[in-house]
CSV table of C-alpha atoms in Angstrom, one decimal:
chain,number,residue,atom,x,y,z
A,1,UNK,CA,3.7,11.7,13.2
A,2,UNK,CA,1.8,8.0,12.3
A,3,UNK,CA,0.4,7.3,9.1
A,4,UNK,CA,-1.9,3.8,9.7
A,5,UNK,CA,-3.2,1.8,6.6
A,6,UNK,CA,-5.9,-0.5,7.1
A,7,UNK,CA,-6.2,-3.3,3.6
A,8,UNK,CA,-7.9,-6.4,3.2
A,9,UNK,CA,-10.4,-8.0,0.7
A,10,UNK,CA,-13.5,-6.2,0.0
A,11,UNK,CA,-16.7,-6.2,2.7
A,12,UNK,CA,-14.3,-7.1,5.4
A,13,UNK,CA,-15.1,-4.0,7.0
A,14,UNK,CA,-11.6,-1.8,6.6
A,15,UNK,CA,-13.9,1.4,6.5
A,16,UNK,CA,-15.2,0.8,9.8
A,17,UNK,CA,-12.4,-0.3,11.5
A,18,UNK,CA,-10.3,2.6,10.2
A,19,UNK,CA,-12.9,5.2,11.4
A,20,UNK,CA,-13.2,3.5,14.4
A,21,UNK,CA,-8.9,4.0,15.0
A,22,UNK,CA,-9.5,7.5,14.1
A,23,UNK,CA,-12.1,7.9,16.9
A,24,UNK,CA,-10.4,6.6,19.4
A,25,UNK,CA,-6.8,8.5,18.6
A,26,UNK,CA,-8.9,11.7,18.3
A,27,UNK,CA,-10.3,10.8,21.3
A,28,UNK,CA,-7.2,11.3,23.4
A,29,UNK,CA,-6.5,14.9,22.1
A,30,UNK,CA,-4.4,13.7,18.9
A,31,UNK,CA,-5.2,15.8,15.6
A,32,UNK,CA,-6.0,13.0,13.1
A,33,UNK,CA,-7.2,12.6,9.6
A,34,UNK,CA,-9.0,9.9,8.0
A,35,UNK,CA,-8.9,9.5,4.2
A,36,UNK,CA,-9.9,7.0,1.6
A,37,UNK,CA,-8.0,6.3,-1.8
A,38,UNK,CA,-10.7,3.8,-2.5
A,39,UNK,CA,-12.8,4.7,-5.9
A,40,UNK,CA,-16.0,3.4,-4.3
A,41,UNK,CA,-15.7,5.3,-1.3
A,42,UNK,CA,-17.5,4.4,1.8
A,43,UNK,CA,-16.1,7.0,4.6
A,44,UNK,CA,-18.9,9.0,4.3
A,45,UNK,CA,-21.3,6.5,4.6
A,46,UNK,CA,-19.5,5.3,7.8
A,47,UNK,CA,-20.1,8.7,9.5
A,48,UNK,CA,-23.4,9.2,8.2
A,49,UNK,CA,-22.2,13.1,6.5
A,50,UNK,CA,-21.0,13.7,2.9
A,51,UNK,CA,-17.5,13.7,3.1
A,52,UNK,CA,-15.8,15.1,-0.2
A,53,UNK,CA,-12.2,16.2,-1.4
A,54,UNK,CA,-11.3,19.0,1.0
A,55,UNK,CA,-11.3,17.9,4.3
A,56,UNK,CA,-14.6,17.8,6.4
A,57,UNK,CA,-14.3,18.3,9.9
A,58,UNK,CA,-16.1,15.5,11.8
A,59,UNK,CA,-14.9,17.4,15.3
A,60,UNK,CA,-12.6,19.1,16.4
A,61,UNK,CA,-10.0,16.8,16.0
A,62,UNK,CA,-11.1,14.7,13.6
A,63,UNK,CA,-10.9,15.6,10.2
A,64,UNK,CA,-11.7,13.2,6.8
A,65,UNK,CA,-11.3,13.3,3.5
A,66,UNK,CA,-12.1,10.9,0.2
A,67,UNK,CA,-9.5,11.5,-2.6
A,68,UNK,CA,-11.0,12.7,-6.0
A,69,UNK,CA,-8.8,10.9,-8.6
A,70,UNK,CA,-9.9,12.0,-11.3
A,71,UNK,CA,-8.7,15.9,-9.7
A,72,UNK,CA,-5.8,15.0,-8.5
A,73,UNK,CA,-4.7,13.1,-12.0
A,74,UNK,CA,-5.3,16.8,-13.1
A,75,UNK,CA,-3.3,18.5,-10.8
A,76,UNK,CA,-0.5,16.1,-11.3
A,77,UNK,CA,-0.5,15.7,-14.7
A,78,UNK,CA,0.6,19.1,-16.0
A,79,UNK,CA,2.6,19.6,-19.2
A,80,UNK,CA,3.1,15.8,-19.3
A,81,UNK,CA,-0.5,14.9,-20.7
A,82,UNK,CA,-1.1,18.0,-22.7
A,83,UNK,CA,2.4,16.6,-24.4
A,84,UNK,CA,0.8,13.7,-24.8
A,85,UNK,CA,-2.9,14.9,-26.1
A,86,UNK,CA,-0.9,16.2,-28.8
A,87,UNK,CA,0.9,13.3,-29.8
A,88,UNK,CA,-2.5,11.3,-29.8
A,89,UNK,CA,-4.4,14.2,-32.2
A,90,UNK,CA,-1.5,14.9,-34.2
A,91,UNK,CA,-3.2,12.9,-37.4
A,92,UNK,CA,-6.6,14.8,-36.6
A,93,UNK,CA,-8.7,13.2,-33.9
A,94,UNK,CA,-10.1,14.6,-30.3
A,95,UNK,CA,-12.4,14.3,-27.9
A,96,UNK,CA,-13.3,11.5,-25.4
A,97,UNK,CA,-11.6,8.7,-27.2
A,98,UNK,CA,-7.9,10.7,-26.4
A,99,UNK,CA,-8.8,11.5,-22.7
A,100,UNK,CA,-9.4,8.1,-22.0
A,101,UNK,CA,-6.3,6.7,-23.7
A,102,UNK,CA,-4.3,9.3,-21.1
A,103,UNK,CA,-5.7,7.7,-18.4
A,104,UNK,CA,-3.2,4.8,-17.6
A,105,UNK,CA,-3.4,1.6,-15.4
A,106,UNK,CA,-2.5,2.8,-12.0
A,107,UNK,CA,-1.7,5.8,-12.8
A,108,UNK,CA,-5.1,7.7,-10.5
A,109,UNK,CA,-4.3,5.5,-7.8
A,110,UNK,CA,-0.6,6.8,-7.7
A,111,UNK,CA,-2.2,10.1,-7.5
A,112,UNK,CA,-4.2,9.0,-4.5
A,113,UNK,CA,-0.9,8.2,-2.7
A,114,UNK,CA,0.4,11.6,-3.9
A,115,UNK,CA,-2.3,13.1,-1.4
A,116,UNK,CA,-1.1,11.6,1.5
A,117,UNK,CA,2.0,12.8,1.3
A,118,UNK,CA,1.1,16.2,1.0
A,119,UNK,CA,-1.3,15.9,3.8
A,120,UNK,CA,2.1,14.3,5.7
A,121,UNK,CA,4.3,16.8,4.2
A,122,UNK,CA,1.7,19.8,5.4
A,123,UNK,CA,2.3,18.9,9.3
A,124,UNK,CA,-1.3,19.9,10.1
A,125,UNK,CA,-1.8,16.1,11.7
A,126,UNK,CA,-0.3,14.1,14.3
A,127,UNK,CA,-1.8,11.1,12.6
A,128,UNK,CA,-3.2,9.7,9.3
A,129,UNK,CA,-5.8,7.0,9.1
A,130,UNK,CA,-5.9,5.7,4.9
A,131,UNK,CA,-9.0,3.7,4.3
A,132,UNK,CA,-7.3,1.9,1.4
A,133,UNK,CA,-9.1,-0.3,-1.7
A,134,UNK,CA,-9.2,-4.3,-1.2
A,135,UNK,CA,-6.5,-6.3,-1.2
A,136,UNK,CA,-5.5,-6.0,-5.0
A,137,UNK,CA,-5.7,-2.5,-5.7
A,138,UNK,CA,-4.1,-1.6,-2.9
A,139,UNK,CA,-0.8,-4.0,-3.7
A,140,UNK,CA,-0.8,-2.3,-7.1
A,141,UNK,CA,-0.9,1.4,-5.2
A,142,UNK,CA,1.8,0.2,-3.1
A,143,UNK,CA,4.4,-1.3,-5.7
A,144,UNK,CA,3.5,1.4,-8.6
A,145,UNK,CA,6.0,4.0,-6.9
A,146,UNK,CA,9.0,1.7,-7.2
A,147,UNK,CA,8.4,0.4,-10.0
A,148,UNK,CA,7.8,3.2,-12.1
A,149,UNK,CA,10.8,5.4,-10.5
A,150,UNK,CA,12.7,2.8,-11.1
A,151,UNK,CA,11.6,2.7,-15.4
A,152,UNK,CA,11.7,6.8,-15.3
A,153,UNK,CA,15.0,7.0,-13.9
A,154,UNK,CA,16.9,4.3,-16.5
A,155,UNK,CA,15.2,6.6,-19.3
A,156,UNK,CA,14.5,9.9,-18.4
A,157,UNK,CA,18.4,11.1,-18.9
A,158,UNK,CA,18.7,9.4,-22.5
A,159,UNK,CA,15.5,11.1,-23.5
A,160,UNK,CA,16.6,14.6,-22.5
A,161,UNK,CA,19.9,14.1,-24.4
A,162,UNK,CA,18.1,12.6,-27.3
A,163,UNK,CA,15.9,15.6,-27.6
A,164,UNK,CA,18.5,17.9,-27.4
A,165,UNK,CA,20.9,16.7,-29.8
A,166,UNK,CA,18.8,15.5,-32.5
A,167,UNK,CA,15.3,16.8,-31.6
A,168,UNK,CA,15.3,19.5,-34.2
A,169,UNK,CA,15.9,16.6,-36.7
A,170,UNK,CA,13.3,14.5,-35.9
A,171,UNK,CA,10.8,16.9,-35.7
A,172,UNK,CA,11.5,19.0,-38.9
A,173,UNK,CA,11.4,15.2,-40.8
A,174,UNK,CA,9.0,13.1,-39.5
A,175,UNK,CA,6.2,16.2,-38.2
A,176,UNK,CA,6.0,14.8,-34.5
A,177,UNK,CA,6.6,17.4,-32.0
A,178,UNK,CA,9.4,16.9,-29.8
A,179,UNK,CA,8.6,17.6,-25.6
A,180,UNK,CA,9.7,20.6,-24.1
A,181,UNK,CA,12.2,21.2,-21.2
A,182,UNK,CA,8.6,21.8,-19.2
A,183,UNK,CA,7.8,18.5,-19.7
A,184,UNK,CA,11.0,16.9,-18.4
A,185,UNK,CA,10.8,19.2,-15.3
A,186,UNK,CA,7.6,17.7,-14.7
A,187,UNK,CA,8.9,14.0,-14.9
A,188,UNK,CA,11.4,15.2,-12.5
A,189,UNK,CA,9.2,16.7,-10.3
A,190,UNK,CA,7.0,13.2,-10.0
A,191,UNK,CA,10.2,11.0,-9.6
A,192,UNK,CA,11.2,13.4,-6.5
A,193,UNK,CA,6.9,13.3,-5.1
A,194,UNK,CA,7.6,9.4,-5.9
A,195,UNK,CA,11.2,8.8,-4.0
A,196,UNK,CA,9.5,10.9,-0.9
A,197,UNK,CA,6.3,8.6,-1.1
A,198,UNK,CA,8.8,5.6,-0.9
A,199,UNK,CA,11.0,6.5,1.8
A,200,UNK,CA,8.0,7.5,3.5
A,201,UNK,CA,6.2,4.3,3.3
A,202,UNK,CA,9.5,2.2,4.1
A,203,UNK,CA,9.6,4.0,7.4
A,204,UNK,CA,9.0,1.7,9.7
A,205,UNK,CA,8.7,4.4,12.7
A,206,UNK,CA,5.8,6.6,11.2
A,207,UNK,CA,3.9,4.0,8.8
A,208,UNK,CA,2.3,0.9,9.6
A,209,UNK,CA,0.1,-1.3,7.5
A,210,UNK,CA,-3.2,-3.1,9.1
A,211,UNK,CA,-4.9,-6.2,7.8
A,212,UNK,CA,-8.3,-6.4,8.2
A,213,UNK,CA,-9.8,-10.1,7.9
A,214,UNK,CA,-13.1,-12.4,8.8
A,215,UNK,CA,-13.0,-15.8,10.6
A,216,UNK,CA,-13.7,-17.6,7.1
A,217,UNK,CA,-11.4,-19.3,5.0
A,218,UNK,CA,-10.8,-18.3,2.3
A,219,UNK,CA,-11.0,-14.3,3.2
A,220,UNK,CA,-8.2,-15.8,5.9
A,221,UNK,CA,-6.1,-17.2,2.5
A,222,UNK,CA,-6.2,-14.1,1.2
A,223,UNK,CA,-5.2,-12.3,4.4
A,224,UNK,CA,-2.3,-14.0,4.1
A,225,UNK,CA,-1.6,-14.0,0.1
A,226,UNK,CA,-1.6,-10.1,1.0
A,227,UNK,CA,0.6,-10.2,4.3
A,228,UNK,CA,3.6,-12.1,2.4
A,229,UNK,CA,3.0,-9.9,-0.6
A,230,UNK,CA,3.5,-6.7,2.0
A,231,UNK,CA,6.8,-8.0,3.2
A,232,UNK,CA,8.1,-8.8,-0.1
A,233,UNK,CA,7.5,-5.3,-0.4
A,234,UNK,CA,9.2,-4.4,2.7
A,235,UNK,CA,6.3,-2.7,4.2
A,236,UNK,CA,5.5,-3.2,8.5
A,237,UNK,CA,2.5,-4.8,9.2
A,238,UNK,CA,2.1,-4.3,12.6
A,239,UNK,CA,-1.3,-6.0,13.5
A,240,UNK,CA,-4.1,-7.9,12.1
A,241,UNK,CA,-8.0,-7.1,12.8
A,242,UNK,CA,-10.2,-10.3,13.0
A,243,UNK,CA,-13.7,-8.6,12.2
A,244,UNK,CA,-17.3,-10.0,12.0
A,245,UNK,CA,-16.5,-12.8,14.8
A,246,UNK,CA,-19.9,-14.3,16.0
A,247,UNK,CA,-20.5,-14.4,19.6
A,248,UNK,CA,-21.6,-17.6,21.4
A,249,UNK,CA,-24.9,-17.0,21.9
A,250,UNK,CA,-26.0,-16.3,18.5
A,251,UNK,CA,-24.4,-19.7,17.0
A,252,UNK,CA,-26.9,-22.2,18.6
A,253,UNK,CA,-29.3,-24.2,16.6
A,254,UNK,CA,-29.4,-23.8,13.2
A,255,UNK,CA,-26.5,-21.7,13.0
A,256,UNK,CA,-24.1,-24.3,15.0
A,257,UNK,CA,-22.0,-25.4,11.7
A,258,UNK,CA,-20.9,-22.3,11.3
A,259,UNK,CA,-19.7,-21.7,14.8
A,260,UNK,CA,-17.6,-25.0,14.7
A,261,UNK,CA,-16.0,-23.7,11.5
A,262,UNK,CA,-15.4,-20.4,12.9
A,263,UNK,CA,-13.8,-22.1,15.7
A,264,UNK,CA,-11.4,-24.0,13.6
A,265,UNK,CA,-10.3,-20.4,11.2
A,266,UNK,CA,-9.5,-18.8,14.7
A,267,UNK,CA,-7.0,-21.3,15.9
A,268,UNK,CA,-5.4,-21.1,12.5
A,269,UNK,CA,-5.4,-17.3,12.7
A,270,UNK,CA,-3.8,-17.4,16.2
A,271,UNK,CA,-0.8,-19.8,15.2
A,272,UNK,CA,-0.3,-18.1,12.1
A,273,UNK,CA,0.4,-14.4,12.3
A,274,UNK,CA,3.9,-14.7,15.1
A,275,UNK,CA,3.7,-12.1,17.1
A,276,UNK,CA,2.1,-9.5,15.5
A,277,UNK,CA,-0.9,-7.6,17.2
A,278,UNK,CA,-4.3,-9.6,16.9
A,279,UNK,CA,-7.6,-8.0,17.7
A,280,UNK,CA,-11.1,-9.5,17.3
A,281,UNK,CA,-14.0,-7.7,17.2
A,282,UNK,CA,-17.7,-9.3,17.6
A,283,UNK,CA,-20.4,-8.9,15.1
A,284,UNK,CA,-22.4,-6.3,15.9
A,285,UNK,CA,-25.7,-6.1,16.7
A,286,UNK,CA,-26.8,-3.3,14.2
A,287,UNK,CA,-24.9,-1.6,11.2
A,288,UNK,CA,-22.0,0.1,12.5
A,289,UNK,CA,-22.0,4.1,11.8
A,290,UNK,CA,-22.6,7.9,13.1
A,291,UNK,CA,-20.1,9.1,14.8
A,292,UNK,CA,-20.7,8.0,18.5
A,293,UNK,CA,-21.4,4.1,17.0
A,294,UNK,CA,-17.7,4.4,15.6
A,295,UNK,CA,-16.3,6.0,18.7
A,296,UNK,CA,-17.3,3.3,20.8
A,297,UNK,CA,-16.4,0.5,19.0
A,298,UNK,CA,-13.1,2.0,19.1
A,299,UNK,CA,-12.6,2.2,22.5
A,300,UNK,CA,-13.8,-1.5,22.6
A,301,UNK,CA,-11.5,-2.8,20.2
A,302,UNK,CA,-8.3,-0.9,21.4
A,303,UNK,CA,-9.1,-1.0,25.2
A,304,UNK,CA,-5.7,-2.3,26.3
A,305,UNK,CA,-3.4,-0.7,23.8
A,306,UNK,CA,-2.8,2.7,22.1
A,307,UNK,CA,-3.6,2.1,18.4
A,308,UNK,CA,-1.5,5.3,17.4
A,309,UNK,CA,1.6,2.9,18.7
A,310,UNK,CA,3.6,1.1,16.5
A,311,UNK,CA,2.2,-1.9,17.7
A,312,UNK,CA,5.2,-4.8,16.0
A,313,UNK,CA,8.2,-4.3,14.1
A,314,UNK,CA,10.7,-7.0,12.4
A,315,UNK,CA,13.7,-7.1,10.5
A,316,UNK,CA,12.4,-8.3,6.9
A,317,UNK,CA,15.7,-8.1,5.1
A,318,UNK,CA,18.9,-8.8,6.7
A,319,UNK,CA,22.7,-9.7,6.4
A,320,UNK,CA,25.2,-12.6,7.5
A,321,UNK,CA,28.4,-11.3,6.1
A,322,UNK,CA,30.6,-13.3,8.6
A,323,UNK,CA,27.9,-16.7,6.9
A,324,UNK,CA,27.9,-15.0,3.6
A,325,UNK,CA,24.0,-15.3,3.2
A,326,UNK,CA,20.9,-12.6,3.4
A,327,UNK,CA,17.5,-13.6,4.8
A,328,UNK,CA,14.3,-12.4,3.5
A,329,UNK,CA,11.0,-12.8,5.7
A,330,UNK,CA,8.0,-14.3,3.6
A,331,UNK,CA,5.3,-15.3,5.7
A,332,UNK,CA,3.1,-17.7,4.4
A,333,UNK,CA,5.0,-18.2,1.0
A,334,UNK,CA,5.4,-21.8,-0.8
A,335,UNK,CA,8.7,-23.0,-1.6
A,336,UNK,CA,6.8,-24.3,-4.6
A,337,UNK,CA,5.5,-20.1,-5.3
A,338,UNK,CA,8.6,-19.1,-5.3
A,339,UNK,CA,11.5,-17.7,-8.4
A,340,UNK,CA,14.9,-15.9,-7.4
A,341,UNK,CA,17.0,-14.9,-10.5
A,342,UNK,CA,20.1,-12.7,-9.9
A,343,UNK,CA,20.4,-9.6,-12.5
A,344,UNK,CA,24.2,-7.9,-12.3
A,345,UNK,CA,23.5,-6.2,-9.0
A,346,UNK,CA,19.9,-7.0,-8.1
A,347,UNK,CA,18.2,-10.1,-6.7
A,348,UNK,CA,14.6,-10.6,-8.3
A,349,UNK,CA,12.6,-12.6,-5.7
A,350,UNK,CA,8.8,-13.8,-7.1
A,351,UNK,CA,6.1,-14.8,-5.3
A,352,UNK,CA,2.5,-16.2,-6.5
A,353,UNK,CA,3.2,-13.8,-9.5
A,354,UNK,CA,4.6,-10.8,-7.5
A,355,UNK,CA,8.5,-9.9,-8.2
A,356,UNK,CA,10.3,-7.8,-6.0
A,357,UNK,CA,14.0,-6.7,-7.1
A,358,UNK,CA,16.2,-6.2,-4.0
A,359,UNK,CA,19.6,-4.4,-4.6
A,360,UNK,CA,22.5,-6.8,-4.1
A,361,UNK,CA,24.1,-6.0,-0.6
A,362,UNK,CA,27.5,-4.3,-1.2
A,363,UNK,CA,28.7,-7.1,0.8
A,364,UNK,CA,27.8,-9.6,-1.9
A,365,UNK,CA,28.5,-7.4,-4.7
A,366,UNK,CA,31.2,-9.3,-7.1
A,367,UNK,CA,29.6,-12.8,-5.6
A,368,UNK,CA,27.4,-15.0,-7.2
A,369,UNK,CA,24.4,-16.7,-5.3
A,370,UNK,CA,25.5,-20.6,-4.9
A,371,UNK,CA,22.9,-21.8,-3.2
A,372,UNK,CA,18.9,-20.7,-1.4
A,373,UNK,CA,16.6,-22.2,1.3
A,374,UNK,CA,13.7,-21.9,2.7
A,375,UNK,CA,12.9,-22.3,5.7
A,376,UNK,CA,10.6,-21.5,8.4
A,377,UNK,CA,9.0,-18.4,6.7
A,378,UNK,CA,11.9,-17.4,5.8
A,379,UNK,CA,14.0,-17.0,2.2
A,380,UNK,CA,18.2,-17.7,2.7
A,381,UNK,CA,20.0,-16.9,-0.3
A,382,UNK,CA,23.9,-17.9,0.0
A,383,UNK,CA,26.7,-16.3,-2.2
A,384,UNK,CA,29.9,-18.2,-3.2
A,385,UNK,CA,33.3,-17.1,-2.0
């Protein structure tokens, strides 16, 4: 099974060029879904039908969906929010005011993710097709389930204990209501949903992330802000999509500036992405949806290639021991962008504002880092003896 996720900055075109994947793979006999986790969805608009939260069947192997955050904060939520609805009207106090301090940063997008698990998890598709939101939104979606596995599973045992032992206490003197084991089952139950959403992303055989980009640069710059950012992340980004590239013959005359600067983003594009997949794709000659639109541009685009492939795979994180060093691969970072602390038995590695914490190799475990490099797109951190 493949799950493909198409990112980029907003207007780029990631709907279309998603739906278009999904056409083509269905094409060949492959059950697919296409979803969005983007809040303004556009999916529907792409095929021209109302698509809505249960899936919609486009044909007969084709099916697409656009995730209702708002219900599936609901389903997800449980006991944990009512918990918390009653710590926020404890000193009198309802309505809309509490509801929307329950709805935290991130939190609806984590939900979003939660749905494409359990469309992996329910084996009804060969492959899944997320039409993801732009660039920023989608790093936060992407991060939030380490990150907040990580903070739930320092606490989460402490808590219980606490509760337990001196819960009675606390809630007899001070009026606060203490949660119930219903609550902590919860929590558990969304670390285990978010430790199967992780592996599952990191899996470099069954996901693949797709940047979607225009010939311009500064869409380009933050094509590649978001590539290095993926990496740090450990996520596979096995090819980029050049969209809205103007043909010849519409860049004569008044328009001729903007083929020479077109011409000069492209180069850059080619000798800056190694060797993972590029495709370009024309400008089109009319707004690009219905069905049959979609399908062909599909086949146009992936003519020489099976998009359902993993199309480029490379090592991101890997170990000397025999040179004592690990290498980290960040693409486009600036020696000038970049921070590396070491924390007992992690390695914190920042980047333009993004910190990733890697776990210390057992190799390097009692060593200190003595020394870092970098060099050639990629980050060498050396432990002493």
């Amino acid at each position: 099974m493949r799950i493909i996720i198409y990112t980029g900055k907003g207007g780029v075109g990631k709907t279309t060029m998603a739906a278009a994947t999904a056409c083509k793979i269905a094409g060949s006999g492959k059950r697919v879904l296409i979803m969005s986790t983007d809040q303004a969805h556009s999916l529907g608009d792409a095929f021209d039908r109302k698509i809505g939260r249960d899936v919609t069947e486009i044909t007969e192997y084709l099916g697409a969906l656009e995730v209702d955050t708002v219900y599936e904060s609901e389903r997800s939520w449980g006991n944990i929010k009512d918990y918390f609805k009653q710590l926020l009207t404890l000193k009198g106090g309802s309505g809309i005011e509490v509801e929307e301090l329950l709805v935290f940063p991130g939190l609806e997008e984590l939900f979003s993710m939660f749905k494409i698990l359990e469309m992996y998890e329910s084996g009804r598709y060969d492959t899944i097709i997320v039409d993801c939101a732009p660039t920023g939104e989608t790093l936060s979606l992407l991060r939030y389930p380490e990150r907040l596995s990580g903070l739930i599973e320092k606490i989460l045992p402490i808590k219980r204990i606490g509760v337990k032992t001196v819960g009675k206490v606390v809630e007899s003197t001070m009026k606060i209501p203490m949660p119930k084991d219903s609550v902590f089952d919860d929590i558990e139950y969304l670390m285990d949903k978010m430790k199967r959403l992780q592996e599952l992303l990191l899996n470099k055989d069954i996901v693949s992330l797709r940047v979607v980009t225009t010939p311009e640069k500064i869409v380009l710059s933050e094509a590649k802000r978001n590539f290095t950012c993926l990496y740090l992340y450990h996520y596979n980004v096995d090819a980029v999509i050049v969209n809205h590239v103007y043909p010849q013959e519409a860049m004569e005359g008044y328009f001729n500036k903007w083929m020479r600067a077109q011409e000069e983003t492209l180069q850059e594009i080619a000798g800056s992405f190694g060797q993972v997949q590029l495709f370009y794709v024309e400008l089109q000659k009319s707004e690009v949806r219905t069905l049959e639109m979609l399908s062909d541009l599909g086949e146009r685009i992936f003519a020489e290639c099976d998009p359902d492939e993993v199309l480029f795979v490379t090592e991101i994180y890997t170990v000397n021991q025999e040179e004592g060093y690990l290498r980290i691969y960040l693409p486009f970072a600036d020696k000038d962008d970049l921070c590396l602390e070491q924390k007992q038995r992690e390695l914190a590695v920042g980047v333009r504002g993004e910190k990733r914490r890697f776990p210390i190799p057992p190799e390097f475990s009692n060593r200190e880092i003595n020394g870092a490099k970098f060099e050639d797109g990629f980050l060498y951190v050396k432990f002493g003896v």
